[in-house]
PDB file of C-alpha atoms and ligand atoms in Angstrom:
ATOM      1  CA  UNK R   1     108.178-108.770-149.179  1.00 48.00           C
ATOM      2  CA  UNK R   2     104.867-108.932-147.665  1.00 62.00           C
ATOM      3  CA  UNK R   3     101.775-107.758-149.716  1.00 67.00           C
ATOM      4  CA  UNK R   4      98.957-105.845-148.124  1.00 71.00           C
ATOM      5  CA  UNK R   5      95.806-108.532-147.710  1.00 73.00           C
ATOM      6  CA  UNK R   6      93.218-107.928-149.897  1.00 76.00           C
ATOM      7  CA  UNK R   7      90.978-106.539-148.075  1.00 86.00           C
ATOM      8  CA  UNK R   8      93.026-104.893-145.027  1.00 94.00           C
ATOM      9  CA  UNK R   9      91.884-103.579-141.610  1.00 97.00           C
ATOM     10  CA  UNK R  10      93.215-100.357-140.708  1.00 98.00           C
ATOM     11  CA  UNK R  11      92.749 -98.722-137.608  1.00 98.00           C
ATOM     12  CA  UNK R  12      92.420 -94.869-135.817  1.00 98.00           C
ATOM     13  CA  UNK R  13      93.417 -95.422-132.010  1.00 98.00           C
ATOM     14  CA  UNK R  14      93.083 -91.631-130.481  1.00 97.00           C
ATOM     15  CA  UNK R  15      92.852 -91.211-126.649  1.00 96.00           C
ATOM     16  CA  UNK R  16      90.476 -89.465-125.286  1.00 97.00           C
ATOM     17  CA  UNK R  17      92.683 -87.183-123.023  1.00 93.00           C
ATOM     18  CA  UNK R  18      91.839 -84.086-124.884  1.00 93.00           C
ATOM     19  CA  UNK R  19      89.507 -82.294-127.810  1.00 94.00           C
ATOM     20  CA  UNK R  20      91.158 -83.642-131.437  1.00 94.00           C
ATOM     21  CA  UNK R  21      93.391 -81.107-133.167  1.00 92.00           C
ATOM     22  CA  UNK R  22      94.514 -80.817-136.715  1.00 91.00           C
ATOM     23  CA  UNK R  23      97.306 -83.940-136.556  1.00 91.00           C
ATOM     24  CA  UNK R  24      94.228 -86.300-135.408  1.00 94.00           C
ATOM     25  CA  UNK R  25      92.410 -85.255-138.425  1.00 95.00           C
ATOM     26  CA  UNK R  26      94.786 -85.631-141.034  1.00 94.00           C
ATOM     27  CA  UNK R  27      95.948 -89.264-139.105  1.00 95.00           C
ATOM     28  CA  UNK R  28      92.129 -89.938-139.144  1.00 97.00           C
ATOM     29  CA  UNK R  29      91.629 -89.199-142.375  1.00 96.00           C
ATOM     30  CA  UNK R  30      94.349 -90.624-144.349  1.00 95.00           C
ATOM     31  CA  UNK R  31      93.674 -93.505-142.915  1.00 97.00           C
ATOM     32  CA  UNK R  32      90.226 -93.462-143.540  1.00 97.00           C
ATOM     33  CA  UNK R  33      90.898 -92.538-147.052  1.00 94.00           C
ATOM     34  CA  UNK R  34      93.570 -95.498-147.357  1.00 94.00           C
ATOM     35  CA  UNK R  35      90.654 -97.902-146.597  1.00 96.00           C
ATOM     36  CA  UNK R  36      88.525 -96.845-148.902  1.00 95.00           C
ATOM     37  CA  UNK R  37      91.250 -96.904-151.618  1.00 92.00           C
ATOM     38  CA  UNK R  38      92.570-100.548-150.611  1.00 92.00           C
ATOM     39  CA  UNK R  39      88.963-101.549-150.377  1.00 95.00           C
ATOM     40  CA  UNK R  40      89.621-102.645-146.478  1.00 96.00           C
ATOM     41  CA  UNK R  41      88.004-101.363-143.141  1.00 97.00           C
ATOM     42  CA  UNK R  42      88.549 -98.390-141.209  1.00 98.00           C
ATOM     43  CA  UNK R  43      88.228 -99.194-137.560  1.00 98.00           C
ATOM     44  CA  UNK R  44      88.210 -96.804-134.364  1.00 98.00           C
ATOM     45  CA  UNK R  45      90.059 -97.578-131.250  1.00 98.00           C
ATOM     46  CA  UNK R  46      89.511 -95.803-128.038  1.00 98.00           C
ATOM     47  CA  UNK R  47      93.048 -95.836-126.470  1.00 98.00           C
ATOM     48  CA  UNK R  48      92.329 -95.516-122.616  1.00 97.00           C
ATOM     49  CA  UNK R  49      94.148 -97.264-120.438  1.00 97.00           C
ATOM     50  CA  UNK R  50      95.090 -93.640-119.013  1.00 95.00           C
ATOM     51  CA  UNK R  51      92.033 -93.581-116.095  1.00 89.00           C
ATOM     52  CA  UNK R  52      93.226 -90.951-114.722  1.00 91.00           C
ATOM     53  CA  UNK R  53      93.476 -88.660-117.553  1.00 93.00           C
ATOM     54  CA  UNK R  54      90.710 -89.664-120.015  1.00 96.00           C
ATOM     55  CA  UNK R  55      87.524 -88.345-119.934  1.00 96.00           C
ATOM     56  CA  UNK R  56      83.931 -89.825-121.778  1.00 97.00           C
ATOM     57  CA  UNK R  57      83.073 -86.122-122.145  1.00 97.00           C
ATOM     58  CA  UNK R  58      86.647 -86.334-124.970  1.00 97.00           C
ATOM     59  CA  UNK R  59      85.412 -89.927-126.185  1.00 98.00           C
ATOM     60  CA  UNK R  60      81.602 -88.309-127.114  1.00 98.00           C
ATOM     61  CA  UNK R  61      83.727 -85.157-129.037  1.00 97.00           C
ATOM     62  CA  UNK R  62      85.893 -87.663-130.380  1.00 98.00           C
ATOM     63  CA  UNK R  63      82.709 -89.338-132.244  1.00 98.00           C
ATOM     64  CA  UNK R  64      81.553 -85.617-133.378  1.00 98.00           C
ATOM     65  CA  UNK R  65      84.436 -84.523-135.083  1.00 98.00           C
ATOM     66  CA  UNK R  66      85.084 -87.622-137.077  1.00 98.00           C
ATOM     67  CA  UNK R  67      81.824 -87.645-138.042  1.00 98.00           C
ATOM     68  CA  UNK R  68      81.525 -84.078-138.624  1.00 97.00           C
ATOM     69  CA  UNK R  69      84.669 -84.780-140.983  1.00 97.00           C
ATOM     70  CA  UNK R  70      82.366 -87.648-142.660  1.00 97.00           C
ATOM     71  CA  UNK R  71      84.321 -90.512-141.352  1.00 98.00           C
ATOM     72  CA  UNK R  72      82.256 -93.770-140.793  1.00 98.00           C
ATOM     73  CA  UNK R  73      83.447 -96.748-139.137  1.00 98.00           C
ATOM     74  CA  UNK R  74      81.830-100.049-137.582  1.00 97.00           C
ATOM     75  CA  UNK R  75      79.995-100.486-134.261  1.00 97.00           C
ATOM     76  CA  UNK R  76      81.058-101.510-131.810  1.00 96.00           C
ATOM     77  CA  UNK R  77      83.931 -99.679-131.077  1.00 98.00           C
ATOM     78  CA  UNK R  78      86.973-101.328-128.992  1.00 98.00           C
ATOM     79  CA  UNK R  79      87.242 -99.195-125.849  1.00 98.00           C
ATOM     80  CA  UNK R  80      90.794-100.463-124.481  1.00 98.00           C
ATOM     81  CA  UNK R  81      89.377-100.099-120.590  1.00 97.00           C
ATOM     82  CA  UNK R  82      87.470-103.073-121.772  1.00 97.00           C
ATOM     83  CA  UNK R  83      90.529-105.438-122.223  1.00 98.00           C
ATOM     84  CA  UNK R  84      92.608-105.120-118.990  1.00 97.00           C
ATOM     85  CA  UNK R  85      92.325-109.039-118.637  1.00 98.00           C
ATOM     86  CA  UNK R  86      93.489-109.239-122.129  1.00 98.00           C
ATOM     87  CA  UNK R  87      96.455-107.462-121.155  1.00 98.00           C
ATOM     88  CA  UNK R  88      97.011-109.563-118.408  1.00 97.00           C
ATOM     89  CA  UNK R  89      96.763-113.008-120.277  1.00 98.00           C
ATOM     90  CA  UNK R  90      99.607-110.894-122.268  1.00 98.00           C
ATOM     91  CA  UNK R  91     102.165-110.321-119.342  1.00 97.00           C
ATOM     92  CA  UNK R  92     101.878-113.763-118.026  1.00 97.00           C
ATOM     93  CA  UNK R  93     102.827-114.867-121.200  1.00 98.00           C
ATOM     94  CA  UNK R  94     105.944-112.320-120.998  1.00 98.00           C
ATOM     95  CA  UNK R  95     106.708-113.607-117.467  1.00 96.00           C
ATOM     96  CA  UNK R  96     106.731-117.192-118.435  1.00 98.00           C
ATOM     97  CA  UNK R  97     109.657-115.943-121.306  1.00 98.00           C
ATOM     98  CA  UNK R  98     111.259-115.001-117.730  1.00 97.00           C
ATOM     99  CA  UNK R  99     111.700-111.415-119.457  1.00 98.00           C
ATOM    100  CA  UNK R 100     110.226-109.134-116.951  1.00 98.00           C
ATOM    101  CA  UNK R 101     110.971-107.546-113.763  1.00 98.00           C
ATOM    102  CA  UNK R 102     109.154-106.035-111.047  1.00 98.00           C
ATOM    103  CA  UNK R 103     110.429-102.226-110.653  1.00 98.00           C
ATOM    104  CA  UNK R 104     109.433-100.412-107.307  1.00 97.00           C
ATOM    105  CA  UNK R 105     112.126 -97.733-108.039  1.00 96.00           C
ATOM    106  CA  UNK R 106     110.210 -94.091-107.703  1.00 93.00           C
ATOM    107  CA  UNK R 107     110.610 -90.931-109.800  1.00 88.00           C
ATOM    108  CA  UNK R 108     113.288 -89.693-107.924  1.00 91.00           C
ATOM    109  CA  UNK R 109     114.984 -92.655-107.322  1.00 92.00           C
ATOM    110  CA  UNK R 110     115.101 -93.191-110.713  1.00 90.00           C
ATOM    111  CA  UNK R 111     116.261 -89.152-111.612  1.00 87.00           C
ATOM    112  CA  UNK R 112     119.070 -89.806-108.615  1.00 89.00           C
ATOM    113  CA  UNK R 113     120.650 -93.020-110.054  1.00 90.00           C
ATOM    114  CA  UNK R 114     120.757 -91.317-113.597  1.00 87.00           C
ATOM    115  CA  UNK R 115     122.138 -87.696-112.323  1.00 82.00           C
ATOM    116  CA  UNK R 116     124.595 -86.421-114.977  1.00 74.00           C
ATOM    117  CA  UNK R 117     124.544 -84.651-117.555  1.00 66.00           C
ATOM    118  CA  UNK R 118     125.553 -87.657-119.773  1.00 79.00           C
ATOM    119  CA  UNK R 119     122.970 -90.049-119.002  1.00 81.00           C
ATOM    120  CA  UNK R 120     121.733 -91.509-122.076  1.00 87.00           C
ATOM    121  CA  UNK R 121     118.158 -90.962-123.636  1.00 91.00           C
ATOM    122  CA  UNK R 122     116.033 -92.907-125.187  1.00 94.00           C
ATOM    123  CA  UNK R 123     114.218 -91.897-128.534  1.00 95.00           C
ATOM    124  CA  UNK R 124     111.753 -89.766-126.946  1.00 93.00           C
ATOM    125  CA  UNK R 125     114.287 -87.901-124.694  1.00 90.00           C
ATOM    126  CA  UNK R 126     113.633 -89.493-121.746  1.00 89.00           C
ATOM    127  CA  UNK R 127     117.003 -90.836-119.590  1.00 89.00           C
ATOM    128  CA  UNK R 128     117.402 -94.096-119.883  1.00 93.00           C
ATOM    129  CA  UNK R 129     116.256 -96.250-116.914  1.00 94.00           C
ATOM    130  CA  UNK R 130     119.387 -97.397-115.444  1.00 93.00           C
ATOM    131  CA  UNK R 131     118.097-101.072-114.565  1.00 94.00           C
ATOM    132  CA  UNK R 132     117.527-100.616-110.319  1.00 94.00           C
ATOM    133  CA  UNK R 133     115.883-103.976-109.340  1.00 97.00           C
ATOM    134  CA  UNK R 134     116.886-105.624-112.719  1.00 97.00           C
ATOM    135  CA  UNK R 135     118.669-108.209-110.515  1.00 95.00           C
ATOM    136  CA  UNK R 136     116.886-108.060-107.390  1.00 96.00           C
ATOM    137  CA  UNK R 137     116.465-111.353-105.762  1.00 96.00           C
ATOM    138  CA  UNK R 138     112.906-112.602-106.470  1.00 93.00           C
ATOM    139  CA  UNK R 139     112.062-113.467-102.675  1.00 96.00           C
ATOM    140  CA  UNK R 140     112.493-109.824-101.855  1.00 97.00           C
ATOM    141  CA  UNK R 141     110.405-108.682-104.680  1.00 97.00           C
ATOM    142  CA  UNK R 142     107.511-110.835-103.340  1.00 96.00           C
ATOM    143  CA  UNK R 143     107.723-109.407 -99.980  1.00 98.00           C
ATOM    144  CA  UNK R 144     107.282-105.943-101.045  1.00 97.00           C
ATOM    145  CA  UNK R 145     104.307-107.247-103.160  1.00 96.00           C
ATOM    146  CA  UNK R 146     102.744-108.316-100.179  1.00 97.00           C
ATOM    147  CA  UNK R 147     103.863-105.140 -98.292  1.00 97.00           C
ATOM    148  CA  UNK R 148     101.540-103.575-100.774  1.00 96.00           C
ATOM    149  CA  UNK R 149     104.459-101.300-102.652  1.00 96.00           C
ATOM    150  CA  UNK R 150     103.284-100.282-106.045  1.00 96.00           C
ATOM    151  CA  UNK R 151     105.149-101.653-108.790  1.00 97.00           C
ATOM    152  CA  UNK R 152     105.599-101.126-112.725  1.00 97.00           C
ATOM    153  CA  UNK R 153     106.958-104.234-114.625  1.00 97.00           C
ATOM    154  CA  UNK R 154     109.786-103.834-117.051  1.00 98.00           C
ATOM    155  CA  UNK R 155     111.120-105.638-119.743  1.00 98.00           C
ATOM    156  CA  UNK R 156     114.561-106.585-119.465  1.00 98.00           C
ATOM    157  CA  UNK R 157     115.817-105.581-123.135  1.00 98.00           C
ATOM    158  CA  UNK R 158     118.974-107.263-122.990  1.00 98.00           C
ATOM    159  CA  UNK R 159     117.494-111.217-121.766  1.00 98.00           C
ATOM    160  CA  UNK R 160     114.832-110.109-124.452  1.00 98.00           C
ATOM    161  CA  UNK R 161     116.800-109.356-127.150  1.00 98.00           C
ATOM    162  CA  UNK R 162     119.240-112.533-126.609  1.00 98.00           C
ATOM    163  CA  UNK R 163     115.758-114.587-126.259  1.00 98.00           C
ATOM    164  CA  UNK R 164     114.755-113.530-129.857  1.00 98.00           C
ATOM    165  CA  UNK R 165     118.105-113.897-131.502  1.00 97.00           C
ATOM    166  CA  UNK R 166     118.000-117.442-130.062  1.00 97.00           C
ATOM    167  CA  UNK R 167     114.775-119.064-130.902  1.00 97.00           C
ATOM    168  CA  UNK R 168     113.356-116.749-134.022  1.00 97.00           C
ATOM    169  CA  UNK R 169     116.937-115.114-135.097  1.00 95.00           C
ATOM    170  CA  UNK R 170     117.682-111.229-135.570  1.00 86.00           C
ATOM    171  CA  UNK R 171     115.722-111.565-138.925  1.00 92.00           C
ATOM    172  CA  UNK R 172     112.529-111.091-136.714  1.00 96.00           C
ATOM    173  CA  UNK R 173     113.174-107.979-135.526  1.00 97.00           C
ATOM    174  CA  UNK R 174     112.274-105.599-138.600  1.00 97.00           C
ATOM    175  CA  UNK R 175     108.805-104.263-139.802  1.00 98.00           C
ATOM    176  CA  UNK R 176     107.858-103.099-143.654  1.00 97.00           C
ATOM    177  CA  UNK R 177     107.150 -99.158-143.697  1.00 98.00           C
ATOM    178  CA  UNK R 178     105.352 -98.485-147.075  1.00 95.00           C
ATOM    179  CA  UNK R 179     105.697 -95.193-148.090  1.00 92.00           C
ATOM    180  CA  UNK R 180     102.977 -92.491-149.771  1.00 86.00           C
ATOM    181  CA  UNK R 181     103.687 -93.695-152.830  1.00 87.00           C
ATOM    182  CA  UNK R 182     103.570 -97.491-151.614  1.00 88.00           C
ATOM    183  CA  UNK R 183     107.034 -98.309-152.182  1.00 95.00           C
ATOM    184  CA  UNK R 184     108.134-100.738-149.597  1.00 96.00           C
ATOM    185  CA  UNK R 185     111.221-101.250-147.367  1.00 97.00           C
ATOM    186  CA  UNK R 186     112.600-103.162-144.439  1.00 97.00           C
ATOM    187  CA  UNK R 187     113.207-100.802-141.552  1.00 98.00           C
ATOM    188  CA  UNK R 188     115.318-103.372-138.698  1.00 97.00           C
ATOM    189  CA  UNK R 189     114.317-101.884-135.519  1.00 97.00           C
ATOM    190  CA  UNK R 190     116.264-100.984-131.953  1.00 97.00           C
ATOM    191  CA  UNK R 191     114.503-101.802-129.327  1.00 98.00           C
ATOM    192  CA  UNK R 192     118.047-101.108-126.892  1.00 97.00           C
ATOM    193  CA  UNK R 193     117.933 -97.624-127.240  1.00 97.00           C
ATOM    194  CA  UNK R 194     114.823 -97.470-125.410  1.00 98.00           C
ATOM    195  CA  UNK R 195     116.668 -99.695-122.524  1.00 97.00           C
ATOM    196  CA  UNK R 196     114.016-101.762-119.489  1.00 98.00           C
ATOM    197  CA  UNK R 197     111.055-100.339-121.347  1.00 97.00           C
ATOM    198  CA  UNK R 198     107.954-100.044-118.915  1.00 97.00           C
ATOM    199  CA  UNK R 199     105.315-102.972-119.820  1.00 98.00           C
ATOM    200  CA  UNK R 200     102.660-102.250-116.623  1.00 97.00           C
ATOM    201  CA  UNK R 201     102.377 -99.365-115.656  1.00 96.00           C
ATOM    202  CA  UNK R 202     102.393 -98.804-112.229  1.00 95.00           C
ATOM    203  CA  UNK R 203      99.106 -97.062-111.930  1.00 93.00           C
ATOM    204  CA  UNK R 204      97.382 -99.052-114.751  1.00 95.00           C
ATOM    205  CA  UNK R 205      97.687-102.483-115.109  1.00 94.00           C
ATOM    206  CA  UNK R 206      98.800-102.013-119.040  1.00 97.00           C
ATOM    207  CA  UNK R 207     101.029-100.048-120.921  1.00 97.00           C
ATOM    208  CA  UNK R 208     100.357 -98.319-124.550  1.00 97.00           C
ATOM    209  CA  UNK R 209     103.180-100.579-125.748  1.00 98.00           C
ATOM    210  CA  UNK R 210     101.422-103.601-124.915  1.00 98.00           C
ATOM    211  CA  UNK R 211      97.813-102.300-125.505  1.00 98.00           C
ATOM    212  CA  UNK R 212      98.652-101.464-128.844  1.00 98.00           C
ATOM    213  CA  UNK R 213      99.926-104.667-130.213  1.00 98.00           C
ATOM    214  CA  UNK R 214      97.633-107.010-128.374  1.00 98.00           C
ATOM    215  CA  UNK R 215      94.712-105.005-129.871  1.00 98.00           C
ATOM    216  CA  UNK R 216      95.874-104.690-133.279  1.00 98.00           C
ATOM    217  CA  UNK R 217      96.586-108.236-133.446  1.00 98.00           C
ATOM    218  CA  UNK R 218      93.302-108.624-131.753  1.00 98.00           C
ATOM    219  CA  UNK R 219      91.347-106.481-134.559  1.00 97.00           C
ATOM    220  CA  UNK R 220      93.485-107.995-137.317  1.00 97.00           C
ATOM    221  CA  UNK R 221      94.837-104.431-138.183  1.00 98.00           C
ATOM    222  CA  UNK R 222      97.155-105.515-141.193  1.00 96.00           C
ATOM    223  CA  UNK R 223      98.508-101.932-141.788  1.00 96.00           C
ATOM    224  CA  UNK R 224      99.070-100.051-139.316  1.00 98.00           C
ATOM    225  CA  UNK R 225      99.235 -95.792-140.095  1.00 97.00           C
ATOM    226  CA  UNK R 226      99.450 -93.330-137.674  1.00 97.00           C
ATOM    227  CA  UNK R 227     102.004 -90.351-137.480  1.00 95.00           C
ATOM    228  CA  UNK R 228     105.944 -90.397-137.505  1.00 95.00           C
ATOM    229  CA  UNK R 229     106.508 -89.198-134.203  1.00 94.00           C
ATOM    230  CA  UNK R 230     105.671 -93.046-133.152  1.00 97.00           C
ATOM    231  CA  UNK R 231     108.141 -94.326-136.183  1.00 98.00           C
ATOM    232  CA  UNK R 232     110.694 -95.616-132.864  1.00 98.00           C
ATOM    233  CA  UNK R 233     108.190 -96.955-131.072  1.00 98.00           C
ATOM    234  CA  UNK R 234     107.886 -99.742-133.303  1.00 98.00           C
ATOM    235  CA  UNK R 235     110.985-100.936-132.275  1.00 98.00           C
ATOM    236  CA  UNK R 236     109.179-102.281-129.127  1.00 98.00           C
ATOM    237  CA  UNK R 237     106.228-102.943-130.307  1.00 98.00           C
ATOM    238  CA  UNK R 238     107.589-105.291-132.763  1.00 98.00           C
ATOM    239  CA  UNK R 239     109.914-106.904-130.009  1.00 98.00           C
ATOM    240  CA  UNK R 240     106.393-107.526-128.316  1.00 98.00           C
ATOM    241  CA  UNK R 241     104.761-109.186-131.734  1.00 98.00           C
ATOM    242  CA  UNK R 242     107.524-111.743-131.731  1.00 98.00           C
ATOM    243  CA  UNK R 243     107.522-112.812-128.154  1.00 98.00           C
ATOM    244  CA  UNK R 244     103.920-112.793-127.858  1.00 98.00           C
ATOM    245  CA  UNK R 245     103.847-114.834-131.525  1.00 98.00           C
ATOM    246  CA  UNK R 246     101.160-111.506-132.917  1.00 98.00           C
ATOM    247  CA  UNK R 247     101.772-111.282-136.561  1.00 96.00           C
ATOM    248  CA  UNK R 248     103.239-107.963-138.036  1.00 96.00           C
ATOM    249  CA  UNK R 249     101.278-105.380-139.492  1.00 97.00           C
ATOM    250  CA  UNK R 250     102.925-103.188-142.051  1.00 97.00           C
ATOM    251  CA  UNK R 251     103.232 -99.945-141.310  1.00 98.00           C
ATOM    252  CA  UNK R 252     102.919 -95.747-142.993  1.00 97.00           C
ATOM    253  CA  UNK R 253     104.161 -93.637-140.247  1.00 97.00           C
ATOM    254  CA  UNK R 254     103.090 -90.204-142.321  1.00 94.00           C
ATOM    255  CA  UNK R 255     104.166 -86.810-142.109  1.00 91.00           C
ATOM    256  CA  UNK R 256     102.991 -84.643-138.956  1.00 89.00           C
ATOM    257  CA  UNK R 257     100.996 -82.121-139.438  1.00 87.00           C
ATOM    258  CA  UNK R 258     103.250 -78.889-137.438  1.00 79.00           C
ATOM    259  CA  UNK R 259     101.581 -75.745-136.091  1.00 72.00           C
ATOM    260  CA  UNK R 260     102.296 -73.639-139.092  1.00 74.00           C
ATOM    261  CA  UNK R 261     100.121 -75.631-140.950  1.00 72.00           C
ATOM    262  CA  UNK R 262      97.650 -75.634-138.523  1.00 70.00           C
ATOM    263  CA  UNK R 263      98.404 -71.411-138.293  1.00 65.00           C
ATOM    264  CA  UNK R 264      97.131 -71.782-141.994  1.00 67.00           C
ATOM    265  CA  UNK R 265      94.016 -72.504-140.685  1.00 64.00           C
ATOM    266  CA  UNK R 266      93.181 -70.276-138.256  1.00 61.00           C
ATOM    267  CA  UNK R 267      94.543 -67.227-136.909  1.00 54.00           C
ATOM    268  CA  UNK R 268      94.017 -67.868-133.377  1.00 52.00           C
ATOM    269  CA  UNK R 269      96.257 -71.078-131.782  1.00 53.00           C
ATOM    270  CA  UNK R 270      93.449 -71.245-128.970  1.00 56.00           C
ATOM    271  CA  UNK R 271      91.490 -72.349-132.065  1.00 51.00           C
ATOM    272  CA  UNK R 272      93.453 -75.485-133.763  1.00 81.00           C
ATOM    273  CA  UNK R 273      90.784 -78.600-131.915  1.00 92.00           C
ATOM    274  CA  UNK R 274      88.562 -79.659-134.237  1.00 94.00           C
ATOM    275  CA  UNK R 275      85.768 -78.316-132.447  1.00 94.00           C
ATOM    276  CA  UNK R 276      87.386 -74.728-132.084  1.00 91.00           C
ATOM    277  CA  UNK R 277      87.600 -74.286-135.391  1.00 91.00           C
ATOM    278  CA  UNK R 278      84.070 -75.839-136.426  1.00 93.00           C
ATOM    279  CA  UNK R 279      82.553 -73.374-133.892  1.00 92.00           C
ATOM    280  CA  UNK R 280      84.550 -70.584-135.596  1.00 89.00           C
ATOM    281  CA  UNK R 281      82.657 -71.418-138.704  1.00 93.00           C
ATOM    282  CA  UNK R 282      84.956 -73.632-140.803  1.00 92.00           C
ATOM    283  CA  UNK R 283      83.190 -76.701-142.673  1.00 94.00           C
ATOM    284  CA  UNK R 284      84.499 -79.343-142.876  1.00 95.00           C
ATOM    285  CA  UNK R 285      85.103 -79.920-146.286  1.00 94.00           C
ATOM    286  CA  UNK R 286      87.861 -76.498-146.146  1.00 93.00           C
ATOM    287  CA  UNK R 287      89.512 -78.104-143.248  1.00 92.00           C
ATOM    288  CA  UNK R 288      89.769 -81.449-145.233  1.00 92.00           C
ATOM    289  CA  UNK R 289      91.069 -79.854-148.723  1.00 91.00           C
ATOM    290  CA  UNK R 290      93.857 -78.495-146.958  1.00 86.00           C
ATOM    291  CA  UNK R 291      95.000 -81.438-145.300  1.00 87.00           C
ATOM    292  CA  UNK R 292      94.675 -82.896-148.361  1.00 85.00           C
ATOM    293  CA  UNK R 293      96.961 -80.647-149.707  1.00 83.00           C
ATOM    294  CA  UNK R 294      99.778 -81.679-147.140  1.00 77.00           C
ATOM    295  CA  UNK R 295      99.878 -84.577-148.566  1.00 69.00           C
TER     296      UNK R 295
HETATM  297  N1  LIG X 301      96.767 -93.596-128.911  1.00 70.76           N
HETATM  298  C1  LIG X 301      97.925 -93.084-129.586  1.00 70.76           C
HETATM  299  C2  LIG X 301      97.824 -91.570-129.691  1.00 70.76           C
HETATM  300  O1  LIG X 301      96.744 -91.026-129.558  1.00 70.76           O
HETATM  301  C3  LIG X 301      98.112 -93.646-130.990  1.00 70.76           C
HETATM  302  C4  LIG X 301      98.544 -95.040-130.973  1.00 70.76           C
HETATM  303  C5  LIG X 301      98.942 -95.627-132.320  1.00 70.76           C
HETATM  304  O2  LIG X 301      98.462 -95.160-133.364  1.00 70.76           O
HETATM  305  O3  LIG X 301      99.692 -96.581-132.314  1.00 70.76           O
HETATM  306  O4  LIG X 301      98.838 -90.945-129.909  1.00 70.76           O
END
């Protein structure tokens, strides 16, 4: 079993899409609490690949509710838009593992080849890609590249999968979850069920799977925590840590904090972002006992 270092670096990674809620604040603080116990570092992430969608007016609110909430962390703070070429150095080091594909398949395309009503899904519901241009010759790929067609890149899970069996054995592919009460165990992970998993993005040259475990390498985050509803996830981002060689965190996917508990807190939904519910005259110090008493 691996033991925690002893002085760990843990990490808060919101993006700045939207005002924090309740769930960022009991993720933020837990974690922030979890330093302090383990004597390590609580670190804040700005996850935004997302151009399109993030917003500095969310990354400035994002600063004033943690520190309304009196969570502290280092300067400066890793904004991910700052590390595209980081990402980059990343897939080339994929491609040379020959385990990626271009994809110029659209939407539709995509919803056409999977019509049925028993198409598989992955983990988070979505149908499972059903591998167009897995085996496209790699001529014609370059000559829509230079026709200018957009196109994501894709992992192909099987040639990935046999890769790591071959040169670091199935061993590699499991992650220690520690739970509240820091009891450890070895979860193997799945990465198939989430089949030809998107790497680039097609609008961004990145991908949150890839973001997030170059940059936690990158800030030697040695225990990872964040919420439960990204507990499958780390089936690929652990299949990335061991082609990339990134070493493996250990990980406390905690409870989510649901709407009713958040109803606890205020009577009005419109109210549950952190800011909502400071304007409507909470402290901070109520909203924080009862997260606390979540758990
Ligand atoms: N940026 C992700 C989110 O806001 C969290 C990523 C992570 O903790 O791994 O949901």
């Amino acid at each position: 079993m691996d033991v925690l270092p002893s002085c760990p670096n843990l990490r808060f990674a919101p993006s700045p899409n939207g005002l924090l809620h309740l769930g960022h604040a009991y993720s933020a603080w837990k974690t922030f609490t979890l330093s302090k116990a383990l004597s390590g570092r609580f670190l804040l992430r700005i996850e935004d690949i997302d151009v399109a969608r993030s917003r500095d007016e969310f990354i400035t609110a994002i600063y004033e509710d943690l520190a309304w909430l009196g969570i502290s962390w280092p300067e400066p703070v890793l904004l991910q838009s700052s590390r595209f070429s980081a990402y980059g150095q990343a897939f080339e080091k994929l491609d040379q593992l020959g385990v990626l594909y271009p994809c110029f398949a659209t939407r539709s395309e995509i919803a056409k080849a999977v019509e049925g009503a028993d198409a598989a899904r992955d983990p988070d519901g979505a149908l499972i890609y059903p591998g167009l241009y897995r085996d496209f010759p790699r001529q014609d790929a370059q000559k829509l590249k230079r026709e200018g067609r957009a196109f994501a890149l894709r992992i192909d899970m099987q040639k990935a999968l046999e890769l790591v069996e071959s040169r670091w054995g199935t061993d590699a592919l499991s992650f220690i979850e520690q739970d509240e009460g820091g009891q450890q165990r070895v979860v193997a992970v799945d990465p198939m069920r989430w089949g030809d998993a998107i790497i680039m993005r097609k609008d961004v040259p990145a991908s949150y799977h890839l973001a997030v475990v170059v940059d936690d390498a990158f800030q030697g985050i040695s225990y990872v925590t964040r919420g439960r509803d990204l507990f499958a996830a780390t089936d690929i981002h652990r299949l990335l840590q061991v082609l990339l060689g990134l070493p493996a965190p250990i990980y406390h996917h905690h409870r989510l904090v649901e709407d009713k508990d958040g109803l606890k807190l205020s009577k009005s939904e419109g109210a549950l972002s952190l800011r909502g519910l400071r304007e409507a005259g909470w402290r901070a110090r109520e909203i924080l006992a009862r997260l606390e008493n979540l758990g």
